mmCIF file of C-alpha atoms and ligand atoms in Angstrom:
data_model
loop_
_atom_site.group_PDB
_atom_site.id
_atom_site.type_symbol
_atom_site.label_atom_id
_atom_site.label_comp_id
_atom_site.label_asym_id
_atom_site.label_seq_id
_atom_site.Cartn_x
_atom_site.Cartn_y
_atom_site.Cartn_z
ATOM 1 C CA VAL A 235 -0.035 -0.034 -0.003
ATOM 2 C CA PRO A 236 1.512 3.330 -0.906
ATOM 3 C CA PHE A 237 1.791 5.869 1.844
ATOM 4 C CA PRO A 238 0.502 9.356 0.979
ATOM 5 C CA SER A 239 3.114 11.132 3.158
ATOM 6 C CA PRO A 240 6.216 10.374 5.242
ATOM 7 C CA ARG A 241 4.421 10.829 8.293
ATOM 8 C CA PRO A 242 2.262 7.677 8.379
ATOM 9 C CA ARG A 243 5.266 5.553 7.253
ATOM 10 C CA ALA A 244 7.276 6.767 10.309
ATOM 11 C CA TRP A 245 4.295 6.064 12.343
ATOM 12 C CA ARG A 246 4.023 2.614 11.123
ATOM 13 C CA ALA A 247 7.611 1.912 11.648
ATOM 14 C CA THR A 248 7.227 3.226 15.217
ATOM 15 C CA MET A 249 4.238 1.021 15.717
ATOM 16 C CA LEU A 250 6.387 -1.847 14.404
ATOM 17 C CA LEU A 251 9.151 -1.165 16.798
ATOM 18 C CA PHE A 252 6.764 -1.079 19.690
ATOM 19 C CA GLN A 253 5.325 -4.558 18.789
ATOM 20 C CA LEU A 254 8.918 -6.019 19.326
ATOM 21 C CA PRO A 255 9.532 -7.534 22.909
ATOM 22 C CA ASP A 256 11.045 -4.995 25.246
ATOM 23 C CA ASP A 257 14.332 -6.801 25.530
ATOM 24 C CA VAL A 258 14.862 -6.858 21.801
ATOM 25 C CA PHE A 259 14.059 -3.165 21.578
ATOM 26 C CA TYR A 260 16.627 -2.431 24.370
ATOM 27 C CA HIS A 261 19.127 -4.497 22.500
ATOM 28 C CA ILE A 262 18.647 -2.557 19.393
ATOM 29 C CA LEU A 263 18.898 0.810 21.435
ATOM 30 C CA SER A 264 22.013 -0.412 23.080
ATOM 31 C CA TYR A 265 23.905 0.241 19.750
ATOM 32 C CA LEU A 266 23.054 3.896 19.648
ATOM 33 C CA ASP A 267 25.128 6.702 21.087
ATOM 34 C CA CYS A 268 23.972 9.648 23.074
ATOM 35 C CA ARG A 269 23.138 11.802 20.176
ATOM 36 C CA SER A 270 20.953 9.247 18.495
ATOM 37 C CA LEU A 271 19.280 8.297 21.567
ATOM 38 C CA SER A 272 18.570 11.912 22.220
ATOM 39 C CA ARG A 273 17.012 12.357 18.793
ATOM 40 C CA LEU A 274 15.052 9.235 18.923
ATOM 41 C CA SER A 275 13.510 10.378 22.343
ATOM 42 C CA GLN A 276 12.029 13.399 20.448
ATOM 43 C CA VAL A 277 10.191 11.359 18.021
ATOM 44 C CA CYS A 278 6.979 10.816 20.132
ATOM 45 C CA LYS A 279 5.919 10.565 23.612
ATOM 46 C CA SER A 280 6.156 6.814 23.619
ATOM 47 C CA PHE A 281 9.776 6.873 22.393
ATOM 48 C CA TYR A 282 10.492 9.612 24.913
ATOM 49 C CA ARG A 283 9.296 7.404 27.751
ATOM 50 C CA PHE A 284 11.051 4.268 26.556
ATOM 51 C CA VAL A 285 14.335 5.964 25.803
ATOM 52 C CA ASN A 286 14.444 7.732 29.062
ATOM 53 C CA ARG A 287 14.551 4.550 30.950
ATOM 54 C CA ASP A 288 17.640 3.697 32.949
ATOM 55 C CA ALA A 289 18.240 0.412 31.247
ATOM 56 C CA VAL A 290 18.865 2.197 27.806
ATOM 57 C CA TRP A 291 21.579 4.427 29.214
ATOM 58 C CA ARG A 292 23.434 1.905 31.534
ATOM 59 C CA LYS A 293 26.023 0.932 28.950
ATOM 60 C CA ILE A 294 26.782 4.502 28.025
ATOM 61 C CA ALA A 295 26.779 5.618 31.674
ATOM 62 C CA LYS A 296 29.399 2.913 32.508
ATOM 63 C CA GLU A 297 31.734 4.295 29.988
ATOM 64 C CA GLY A 298 31.050 7.888 31.020
ATOM 65 C CA LEU A 299 33.013 10.075 33.465
ATOM 66 C CA ASN A 300 31.654 10.308 37.026
ATOM 67 C CA THR A 301 28.133 8.918 36.318
ATOM 68 C CA GLY A 302 28.093 7.115 39.626
ATOM 69 C CA ILE A 303 28.224 3.703 37.955
ATOM 70 C CA THR A 304 31.510 2.202 39.410
ATOM 71 C CA ARG A 305 33.713 -0.322 37.650
ATOM 72 C CA ASP A 306 31.969 -3.245 39.353
ATOM 73 C CA GLY A 307 28.558 -1.999 38.303
ATOM 74 C CA THR A 308 27.338 -0.552 41.518
ATOM 75 C CA ASP A 309 25.230 2.524 41.243
ATOM 76 C CA ARG A 310 26.097 5.258 43.593
ATOM 77 C CA TYR A 311 23.120 7.493 42.889
ATOM 78 C CA PRO A 312 20.206 5.330 42.005
ATOM 79 C CA HIS A 313 17.675 8.233 42.745
ATOM 80 C CA ILE A 314 18.942 10.197 39.780
ATOM 81 C CA PRO A 315 17.881 9.136 36.186
ATOM 82 C CA LEU A 316 20.878 7.788 34.264
ATOM 83 C CA LYS A 317 20.107 10.010 31.292
ATOM 84 C CA GLU A 318 20.527 13.137 33.493
ATOM 85 C CA ARG A 319 23.829 11.697 34.748
ATOM 86 C CA VAL A 320 25.026 10.945 31.237
ATOM 87 C CA LYS A 321 24.353 14.678 30.350
ATOM 88 C CA ILE A 322 26.443 15.857 33.322
ATOM 89 C CA ALA A 323 29.092 13.386 32.404
ATOM 90 C CA GLN A 324 29.586 15.059 29.009
ATOM 91 C CA ASN A 325 30.180 18.277 30.858
ATOM 92 C CA TRP A 326 32.843 16.782 33.059
ATOM 93 C CA CYS A 327 34.481 15.468 29.824
ATOM 94 C CA ASP A 328 34.283 18.836 28.004
ATOM 95 C CA GLY A 329 35.069 20.879 31.124
ATOM 96 C CA ILE A 330 31.720 22.800 30.962
ATOM 97 C CA CYS A 331 30.845 24.263 34.231
ATOM 98 C CA LYS A 332 29.999 27.231 36.256
ATOM 99 C CA LYS A 333 32.654 28.351 38.664
ATOM 100 C CA ALA A 334 31.959 30.150 41.984
ATOM 101 C CA VAL A 335 33.712 31.246 45.093
ATOM 102 C CA PRO A 336 31.184 30.415 47.888
ATOM 103 C CA LEU A 337 33.641 31.458 50.614
ATOM 104 C CA LYS A 338 36.676 33.617 51.174
ATOM 105 C CA TRP A 339 38.864 34.468 54.183
ATOM 106 C CA LYS A 340 41.596 36.841 54.992
ATOM 107 C CA THR A 341 44.544 34.875 56.490
ATOM 108 C CA LYS A 342 46.228 32.150 54.751
ATOM 109 C CA LEU A 343 45.175 28.699 56.074
ATOM 110 C CA LEU A 344 45.679 25.041 55.196
ATOM 111 C CA PRO A 345 42.076 24.040 54.898
ATOM 112 C CA TRP A 346 40.605 20.507 54.464
ATOM 113 C CA LEU A 347 37.255 19.568 53.434
ATOM 114 C CA GLN A 348 34.777 16.692 53.235
ATOM 115 C CA LEU A 349 31.361 16.273 51.728
ATOM 116 C CA ASP A 350 28.602 14.409 53.387
ATOM 117 C CA GLY A 351 25.427 12.565 52.133
ATOM 118 C CA ASP A 352 26.364 12.879 48.370
ATOM 119 C CA GLY A 353 27.138 16.593 48.715
ATOM 120 C CA GLU A 354 24.274 17.784 51.109
ATOM 121 C CA ILE A 355 26.749 19.077 53.807
ATOM 122 C CA LEU A 356 30.176 20.553 53.453
ATOM 123 C CA PHE A 357 32.665 20.533 56.272
ATOM 124 C CA LEU A 358 35.472 22.808 56.036
ATOM 125 C CA SER A 359 38.449 23.205 58.466
ATOM 126 C CA GLN A 360 39.440 26.833 59.314
ATOM 127 C CA ALA A 361 42.289 27.073 61.633
ATOM 128 C CA ALA A 362 41.181 25.337 64.862
ATOM 129 C CA ASN A 363 37.506 24.977 63.791
ATOM 130 C CA ILE A 364 35.581 22.769 61.517
ATOM 131 C CA GLU A 365 32.499 24.357 60.014
ATOM 132 C CA ALA A 366 29.530 22.576 58.598
ATOM 133 C CA TYR A 367 27.341 24.199 55.895
ATOM 134 C CA TYR A 368 24.206 22.956 54.205
ATOM 135 C CA LEU A 369 24.506 22.956 50.250
ATOM 136 C CA ARG A 370 20.980 22.337 49.460
ATOM 137 C CA GLN A 371 19.632 25.602 47.974
ATOM 138 C CA ASP A 372 22.283 27.119 45.709
ATOM 139 C CA PRO A 373 25.554 25.080 45.809
ATOM 140 C CA GLY A 374 27.468 28.030 44.361
ATOM 141 C CA LYS A 375 26.740 29.979 47.557
ATOM 142 C CA LEU A 376 26.993 29.043 51.165
ATOM 143 C CA GLN A 377 24.733 30.587 53.934
ATOM 144 C CA SER A 378 26.588 33.243 55.557
ATOM 145 C CA ASN A 379 26.997 31.323 58.692
ATOM 146 C CA PRO A 380 27.672 27.633 59.190
ATOM 147 C CA PHE A 381 24.982 25.744 60.891
ATOM 148 C CA LYS A 382 27.360 24.105 63.198
ATOM 149 C CA ILE A 383 30.934 24.892 64.327
ATOM 150 C CA TYR A 384 33.111 22.155 65.793
ATOM 151 C CA SER A 385 35.526 24.125 67.902
ATOM 152 C CA ALA A 386 38.261 23.279 70.280
ATOM 153 C CA ASN A 387 41.037 25.194 72.126
ATOM 154 C CA ASN A 388 43.643 23.185 70.395
ATOM 155 C CA GLY A 389 45.958 23.444 67.488
ATOM 156 C CA ASP A 390 44.903 24.021 63.967
ATOM 157 C CA VAL A 391 43.302 21.225 61.932
ATOM 158 C CA CYS A 392 45.746 19.546 59.599
ATOM 159 C CA HIS A 393 43.434 16.889 58.262
ATOM 160 C CA PHE A 394 40.135 15.387 59.274
ATOM 161 C CA VAL A 395 37.912 12.470 58.450
ATOM 162 C CA LEU A 396 34.148 12.049 58.658
ATOM 163 C CA THR A 397 32.344 8.906 59.704
ATOM 164 C CA ASP A 398 28.646 8.261 60.135
ATOM 165 C CA SER A 399 28.981 9.201 63.961
ATOM 166 C CA HIS A 400 32.139 11.320 64.356
ATOM 167 C CA LEU A 401 34.362 13.997 63.032
ATOM 168 C CA ILE A 402 38.023 13.034 63.737
ATOM 169 C CA SER A 403 40.723 15.715 63.296
ATOM 170 C CA GLY A 404 44.475 15.704 63.401
ATOM 171 C CA ARG A 405 46.000 18.900 64.901
ATOM 172 C CA SER A 406 49.142 20.986 64.663
ATOM 173 C CA ASP A 407 49.730 20.456 68.445
ATOM 174 C CA GLY A 408 49.913 16.695 68.015
ATOM 175 C CA LYS A 409 46.467 16.079 69.309
ATOM 176 C CA ILE A 410 43.768 14.092 67.744
ATOM 177 C CA LEU A 411 40.101 15.233 68.530
ATOM 178 C CA ILE A 412 37.103 13.271 68.084
ATOM 179 C CA HIS A 413 33.908 15.256 67.962
ATOM 180 C CA SER A 414 30.464 13.367 68.143
ATOM 181 C CA ARG A 415 28.229 14.564 65.347
ATOM 182 C CA THR A 416 25.156 13.919 67.296
ATOM 183 C CA SER A 417 26.150 15.247 70.819
ATOM 184 C CA ASP A 418 28.631 17.733 72.345
ATOM 185 C CA MET A 419 30.947 14.832 73.247
ATOM 186 C CA LEU A 420 34.573 15.484 72.582
ATOM 187 C CA VAL A 421 37.452 13.123 73.184
ATOM 188 C CA GLU A 422 41.065 14.007 72.909
ATOM 189 C CA LEU A 423 43.897 11.542 72.025
ATOM 190 C CA SER A 424 47.360 12.473 72.862
ATOM 191 C CA GLY A 425 50.519 10.587 71.793
ATOM 192 C CA HIS A 426 52.005 12.345 68.875
ATOM 193 C CA ASN A 427 54.432 15.170 69.764
ATOM 194 C CA GLN A 428 54.390 16.975 66.488
ATOM 195 C CA GLU A 429 51.623 17.802 63.941
ATOM 196 C CA VAL A 430 49.298 14.980 62.892
ATOM 197 C CA ASN A 431 49.364 15.446 59.156
ATOM 198 C CA CYS A 432 47.094 12.654 58.223
ATOM 199 C CA LEU A 433 44.694 10.232 59.502
ATOM 200 C CA ASP A 434 42.070 7.747 58.332
ATOM 201 C CA SER A 435 39.285 5.971 60.236
ATOM 202 C CA LYS A 436 37.113 3.083 59.378
ATOM 203 C CA ASP A 437 34.847 0.907 61.470
ATOM 204 C CA GLY A 438 36.160 2.173 64.837
ATOM 205 C CA LEU A 439 39.857 2.017 63.879
ATOM 206 C CA ILE A 440 41.830 5.046 63.615
ATOM 207 C CA ILE A 441 45.380 5.373 62.046
ATOM 208 C CA SER A 442 47.211 8.622 62.388
ATOM 209 C CA GLY A 443 50.569 9.765 60.879
ATOM 210 C CA SER A 444 52.769 12.607 62.126
ATOM 211 C CA ARG A 445 55.700 14.862 61.570
ATOM 212 C CA ASP A 446 57.146 13.116 64.596
ATOM 213 C CA ARG A 447 58.009 10.137 62.302
ATOM 214 C CA THR A 448 55.591 7.701 63.820
ATOM 215 C CA VAL A 449 52.156 6.023 62.910
ATOM 216 C CA ARG A 450 49.863 5.430 65.740
ATOM 217 C CA ILE A 451 46.944 2.930 65.790
ATOM 218 C CA TRP A 452 43.811 3.903 67.916
ATOM 219 C CA THR A 453 40.366 2.700 68.487
ATOM 220 C CA LEU A 454 37.298 4.951 68.884
ATOM 221 C CA THR A 455 36.705 3.468 72.260
ATOM 222 C CA SER A 456 39.969 3.956 74.010
ATOM 223 C CA SER A 457 42.182 7.202 74.572
ATOM 224 C CA CYS A 458 45.466 5.551 74.487
ATOM 225 C CA PRO A 459 47.225 4.467 71.188
ATOM 226 C CA LYS A 460 46.949 0.728 70.676
ATOM 227 C CA GLU A 461 50.289 0.671 69.000
ATOM 228 C CA THR A 462 52.957 3.005 67.728
ATOM 229 C CA ILE A 463 55.071 2.218 64.541
ATOM 230 C CA SER A 464 58.355 4.042 63.991
ATOM 231 C CA MET A 465 58.619 5.138 60.526
ATOM 232 C CA TYR A 466 62.070 6.946 60.637
ATOM 233 C CA ASP A 467 60.490 9.604 58.288
ATOM 234 C CA ARG A 468 57.781 12.228 58.387
ATOM 235 C CA VAL A 469 54.398 10.750 57.590
ATOM 236 C CA TRP A 470 52.263 12.671 55.153
ATOM 237 C CA SER A 471 49.423 10.364 54.260
ATOM 238 C CA VAL A 472 47.763 7.124 55.465
ATOM 239 C CA ALA A 473 44.757 5.113 54.062
ATOM 240 C CA ILE A 474 43.010 2.050 55.524
ATOM 241 C CA SER A 475 42.159 -0.649 53.111
ATOM 242 C CA PRO A 476 38.396 -1.253 52.515
ATOM 243 C CA THR A 477 39.050 -4.693 53.753
ATOM 244 C CA LEU A 478 40.201 -3.270 57.103
ATOM 245 C CA SER A 479 42.965 -5.848 57.311
ATOM 246 C CA SER A 480 45.775 -3.542 56.140
ATOM 247 C CA PHE A 481 46.729 0.201 55.693
ATOM 248 C CA VAL A 482 49.130 2.097 53.721
ATOM 249 C CA THR A 483 51.583 4.922 54.675
ATOM 250 C CA GLY A 484 52.974 7.589 52.460
ATOM 251 C CA THR A 485 56.121 9.175 54.002
ATOM 252 C CA ALA A 486 58.498 12.010 53.032
ATOM 253 C CA CYS A 487 61.076 9.726 51.332
ATOM 254 C CA CYS A 488 64.006 11.508 52.966
ATOM 255 C CA ASN A 489 65.325 8.725 55.229
ATOM 256 C CA ASN A 490 64.301 5.742 53.400
ATOM 257 C CA PHE A 491 63.624 5.235 49.701
ATOM 258 C CA SER A 492 60.215 3.558 49.628
ATOM 259 C CA PRO A 493 57.684 6.157 50.614
ATOM 260 C CA LEU A 494 54.799 3.842 50.209
ATOM 261 C CA ARG A 495 54.424 0.845 52.430
ATOM 262 C CA ILE A 496 51.551 -1.565 53.264
ATOM 263 C CA TRP A 497 51.084 -2.753 56.795
ATOM 264 C CA ASP A 498 49.157 -5.511 58.235
ATOM 265 C CA VAL A 499 46.639 -4.223 60.997
ATOM 266 C CA GLU A 500 46.896 -7.298 63.365
ATOM 267 C CA ARG A 501 50.560 -8.230 63.087
ATOM 268 C CA LEU A 502 51.794 -4.567 62.709
ATOM 269 C CA GLN A 503 54.339 -5.686 60.191
ATOM 270 C CA CYS A 504 55.297 -4.079 56.939
ATOM 271 C CA VAL A 505 53.802 -6.389 54.274
ATOM 272 C CA CYS A 506 55.550 -4.812 51.353
ATOM 273 C CA CYS A 507 56.959 -1.481 49.884
ATOM 274 C CA LEU A 508 55.318 -0.294 46.710
ATOM 275 C CA GLY A 509 57.740 0.623 43.946
ATOM 276 C CA SER A 510 61.507 1.120 44.293
ATOM 277 C CA GLU A 511 62.801 3.847 42.245
ATOM 278 C CA PHE A 512 61.753 6.890 43.937
ATOM 279 C CA ARG A 513 63.884 10.008 44.045
ATOM 280 C CA ARG A 514 64.859 11.310 47.539
ATOM 281 C CA GLY A 515 62.014 13.703 48.438
ATOM 282 C CA ALA A 516 59.418 11.994 46.465
ATOM 283 C CA GLY A 517 57.059 12.039 49.330
ATOM 284 C CA VAL A 518 53.466 10.754 48.973
ATOM 285 C CA LEU A 519 50.869 13.425 49.955
ATOM 286 C CA ASP A 520 47.593 11.672 49.290
ATOM 287 C CA MET A 521 46.236 8.250 48.746
ATOM 288 C CA VAL A 522 42.803 6.715 47.878
ATOM 289 C CA PHE A 523 41.911 3.133 47.849
ATOM 290 C CA GLU A 524 39.566 2.599 44.904
ATOM 291 C CA SER A 525 38.824 -0.911 45.786
ATOM 292 C CA PRO A 526 40.551 -3.381 47.932
ATOM 293 C CA PHE A 527 43.037 -4.034 45.283
ATOM 294 C CA GLN A 528 43.556 -0.601 43.684
ATOM 295 C CA LEU A 529 45.266 2.222 45.255
ATOM 296 C CA LEU A 530 45.985 5.684 43.826
ATOM 297 C CA SER A 531 48.777 7.889 45.119
ATOM 298 C CA CYS A 532 50.193 11.192 44.362
ATOM 299 C CA GLY A 533 52.732 13.630 45.854
ATOM 300 C CA TYR A 534 55.994 15.558 45.497
ATOM 301 C CA ASP A 535 57.363 13.737 42.286
ATOM 302 C CA THR A 536 54.338 15.093 40.265
ATOM 303 C CA PHE A 537 52.869 11.556 39.366
ATOM 304 C CA ILE A 538 49.532 10.201 39.988
ATOM 305 C CA ARG A 539 50.021 6.364 40.235
ATOM 306 C CA LEU A 540 47.694 3.351 40.260
ATOM 307 C CA TRP A 541 48.902 0.368 42.192
ATOM 308 C CA ASP A 542 47.503 -3.048 41.669
ATOM 309 C CA LEU A 543 47.772 -4.870 44.941
ATOM 310 C CA ARG A 544 46.816 -8.299 43.577
ATOM 311 C CA LEU A 545 49.685 -8.728 41.395
ATOM 312 C CA SER A 546 52.742 -10.292 42.795
ATOM 313 C CA PRO A 547 54.959 -8.198 43.179
ATOM 314 C CA ARG A 548 52.303 -5.543 43.713
ATOM 315 C CA LYS A 549 53.056 -2.875 41.250
ATOM 316 C CA CYS A 550 52.327 0.297 39.458
ATOM 317 C CA VAL A 551 49.998 -0.377 36.542
ATOM 318 C CA MET A 552 49.507 3.146 35.379
ATOM 319 C CA GLU A 553 50.706 6.613 35.907
ATOM 320 C CA TRP A 554 49.869 10.087 34.905
ATOM 321 C CA GLU A 555 52.307 13.136 35.051
ATOM 322 C CA GLU A 556 51.302 16.622 36.115
ATOM 323 C CA PRO A 557 52.331 18.486 32.860
ATOM 324 C CA HIS A 558 53.655 21.576 34.688
ATOM 325 C CA ASP A 559 55.921 19.642 37.057
ATOM 326 C CA SER A 560 54.023 20.795 40.102
ATOM 327 C CA THR A 561 53.521 18.783 43.230
ATOM 328 C CA LEU A 562 50.184 16.998 43.529
ATOM 329 C CA TYR A 563 48.565 17.761 46.966
ATOM 330 C CA CYS A 564 45.353 15.733 46.711
ATOM 331 C CA ILE A 565 43.381 13.402 44.530
ATOM 332 C CA GLN A 566 39.895 11.869 44.325
ATOM 333 C CA THR A 567 38.267 9.405 42.042
ATOM 334 C CA ASP A 568 34.809 8.478 40.878
ATOM 335 C CA GLY A 569 35.486 4.646 41.355
ATOM 336 C CA ASN A 570 35.559 4.263 37.701
ATOM 337 C CA HIS A 571 37.302 6.406 35.004
ATOM 338 C CA LEU A 572 37.685 9.982 36.440
ATOM 339 C CA ILE A 573 40.493 11.220 38.668
ATOM 340 C CA ALA A 574 40.511 14.880 39.971
ATOM 341 C CA SER A 575 43.853 16.144 41.274
ATOM 342 C CA GLY A 576 44.938 19.402 42.961
ATOM 343 C CA SER A 577 48.304 20.991 42.233
ATOM 344 C CA SER A 578 50.671 23.139 44.236
ATOM 345 C CA TYR A 579 50.560 26.290 42.005
ATOM 346 C CA TYR A 580 47.710 28.673 40.970
ATOM 347 C CA GLY A 581 44.958 26.452 42.329
ATOM 348 C CA VAL A 582 45.066 24.215 39.456
ATOM 349 C CA VAL A 583 42.574 21.489 39.358
ATOM 350 C CA ARG A 584 42.992 18.790 36.750
ATOM 351 C CA LEU A 585 40.578 16.083 35.496
ATOM 352 C CA TRP A 586 41.816 12.955 34.112
ATOM 353 C CA ASP A 587 40.276 10.161 32.238
ATOM 354 C CA LYS A 588 42.197 6.988 33.266
ATOM 355 C CA ARG A 589 41.974 5.670 29.810
ATOM 356 C CA GLN A 590 44.207 8.433 28.432
ATOM 357 C CA THR A 591 47.621 9.525 29.565
ATOM 358 C CA GLU A 592 47.160 13.224 28.961
ATOM 359 C CA CYS A 593 45.203 15.439 31.207
ATOM 360 C CA LEU A 594 41.638 15.793 30.100
ATOM 361 C CA GLN A 595 40.728 19.324 31.539
ATOM 362 C CA PHE A 596 42.220 21.840 33.827
ATOM 363 C CA PHE A 597 40.985 24.820 35.832
ATOM 364 C CA GLN A 598 43.107 27.544 37.283
ATOM 365 C CA LEU A 599 41.187 28.630 40.373
ATOM 366 C CA SER A 600 43.538 31.303 41.945
ATOM 367 C CA SER A 601 44.492 34.452 40.122
ATOM 368 C CA ASP A 602 47.993 34.948 38.498
ATOM 369 C CA SER A 603 49.166 37.180 41.407
ATOM 370 C CA VAL A 604 48.112 34.979 44.250
ATOM 371 C CA SER A 605 49.252 31.395 43.741
ATOM 372 C CA SER A 606 47.947 28.789 46.189
ATOM 373 C CA PRO A 607 48.114 25.012 46.198
ATOM 374 C CA VAL A 608 44.755 23.139 46.138
ATOM 375 C CA TYR A 609 44.906 21.644 49.722
ATOM 376 C CA CYS A 610 41.906 19.447 49.297
ATOM 377 C CA LEU A 611 39.221 18.651 46.710
ATOM 378 C CA ARG A 612 36.096 16.601 46.846
ATOM 379 C CA PHE A 613 33.376 16.034 44.162
ATOM 380 C CA ASN A 614 30.047 14.238 43.731
ATOM 381 C CA SER A 615 28.291 13.596 40.363
ATOM 382 C CA SER A 616 27.572 17.269 39.618
ATOM 383 C CA HIS A 617 29.775 19.342 41.711
ATOM 384 C CA LEU A 618 33.446 19.746 42.630
ATOM 385 C CA TYR A 619 34.778 21.733 45.627
ATOM 386 C CA ALA A 620 38.455 22.839 45.971
ATOM 387 C CA ALA A 621 39.902 24.509 49.159
ATOM 388 C CA LEU A 622 42.723 26.999 48.565
ATOM 389 C CA ALA A 623 44.723 29.101 51.073
ATOM 390 C CA THR A 624 42.155 31.860 51.209
ATOM 391 C CA SER A 625 39.095 30.652 49.462
ATOM 392 C CA LEU A 626 36.730 27.773 48.744
ATOM 393 C CA HIS A 627 35.767 27.144 44.979
ATOM 394 C CA SER A 628 33.003 25.363 43.491
ATOM 395 C CA LEU A 629 32.475 23.873 39.867
ATOM 396 C CA ASP A 630 28.890 23.150 38.929
ATOM 397 C CA PHE A 631 28.764 20.788 35.988
ATOM 398 C CA ARG A 632 25.014 20.729 35.705
ATOM 399 C CA GLN A 633 24.973 22.947 32.639
ATOM 400 C CA ASN A 634 23.075 22.148 29.469
ATOM 401 C CA PRO A 635 25.435 20.226 27.126
ATOM 402 C CA ILE A 636 25.300 21.059 23.483
ATOM 403 C CA TYR A 637 23.664 17.998 22.093
ATOM 404 C CA ILE A 638 21.783 16.020 24.608
ATOM 405 C CA ARG A 639 18.245 17.145 25.229
HETATM 406 C C1 NAG B 932 26.066 17.032 44.682
HETATM 407 O O1 NAG B 932 26.262 18.178 45.495
HETATM 408 C C2 NAG B 932 25.441 19.335 45.126
HETATM 409 C C3 NAG B 932 25.806 20.494 46.106
HETATM 410 O O2 NAG B 932 26.924 20.363 46.731
HETATM 411 C C4 NAG B 932 24.005 18.910 45.357
HETATM 412 O O3 NAG B 932 23.142 20.086 45.107
HETATM 413 C C5 NAG B 932 23.757 17.685 44.460
HETATM 414 O O4 NAG B 932 22.373 17.302 44.784
HETATM 415 C C6 NAG B 932 24.667 16.676 44.813
HETATM 416 N N1 NAG B 932 24.564 15.581 43.781
HETATM 417 C C7 NAG B 932 24.205 14.326 44.203
HETATM 418 C C8 NAG B 932 24.097 13.368 43.096
HETATM 419 O O5 NAG B 932 23.996 14.023 45.343
#
């Protein structure tokens, strides 16, 4: 039967497609890229509804940057439609975002920050205090006052971690403070005699590292250190493995030449050193476990490295070099393809796609005249926050990408 105009033909083809079983239709759609899916969704309401389903976007989302789908397929943000996240992922990839400076202060500090509840609350350390802000309304702005200040008459905060119940901070006077998040309880741990540069806590276990060249192991329930390990070198970073059976230390690499070492939590023995050819001074400043077997590290030698802890010997499987030869102060990952790093000059934040050796995007957050390191950065699926010496910056990636409607 000849069709009088293209419209009924398209309509008939549409009807035929809808007669296919759903799984066959999904299978066909799985061959389409974002742009085609996006066009298809504009054909009619039925297509729009079908194409917007998460199942259609899952494969694309797994390949995208920071979509919340991790390498093992876990979904970090099941409450947000995948199509929305694929849109935002495109912006991370293209570096399209809105920059803002939600907070500034006068004196130079060494701030640290953490996000809670997928970005609902921001905790920022300012000298001896840790301030908590809600980010709900407009994440580019903070309320003029924090809703809570965790204060203490102690040294400045060098580093802090957030658990469901506590806020644990390492201080410049060697103390560790444990603030309860639900009451005014405050516990002070003394042991270190110089600043506590780094700490990590998981499941009631606390590991701290200090300029005093020791690592101490504590529990949430006791105020004396369970153990002390002598490191013969200043300790800049620690990370507890997700399995809780080991932890990693990153040291200054001045008095021994393997700044990265894995320790057994029970036996307190060094299980192994990672890598061997580090230059003197190649201290490790930040580390993140991406899974029980994958560890990322960065520091003074300007490289981000990915270590595979399953291989024997455990070794570096990939590395990315800061192109301007600056120290890398901090890193974070999305658990899949994206790494964000903070450099030591001009507040430079870089985004890396692990599948490429070159940096994908970079943002210079401080002005040419006031150079500052990025002391800490954190991101969720749509926002990145970076703390510099006198300001907090936010990058909002929820902009309309050019071609996904
Ligand atoms: C990410 O954080 C921003 C504010 O910081 C928040 O508005 C947004 O909802 C968060 N996204 C997710 C997926 O939680």
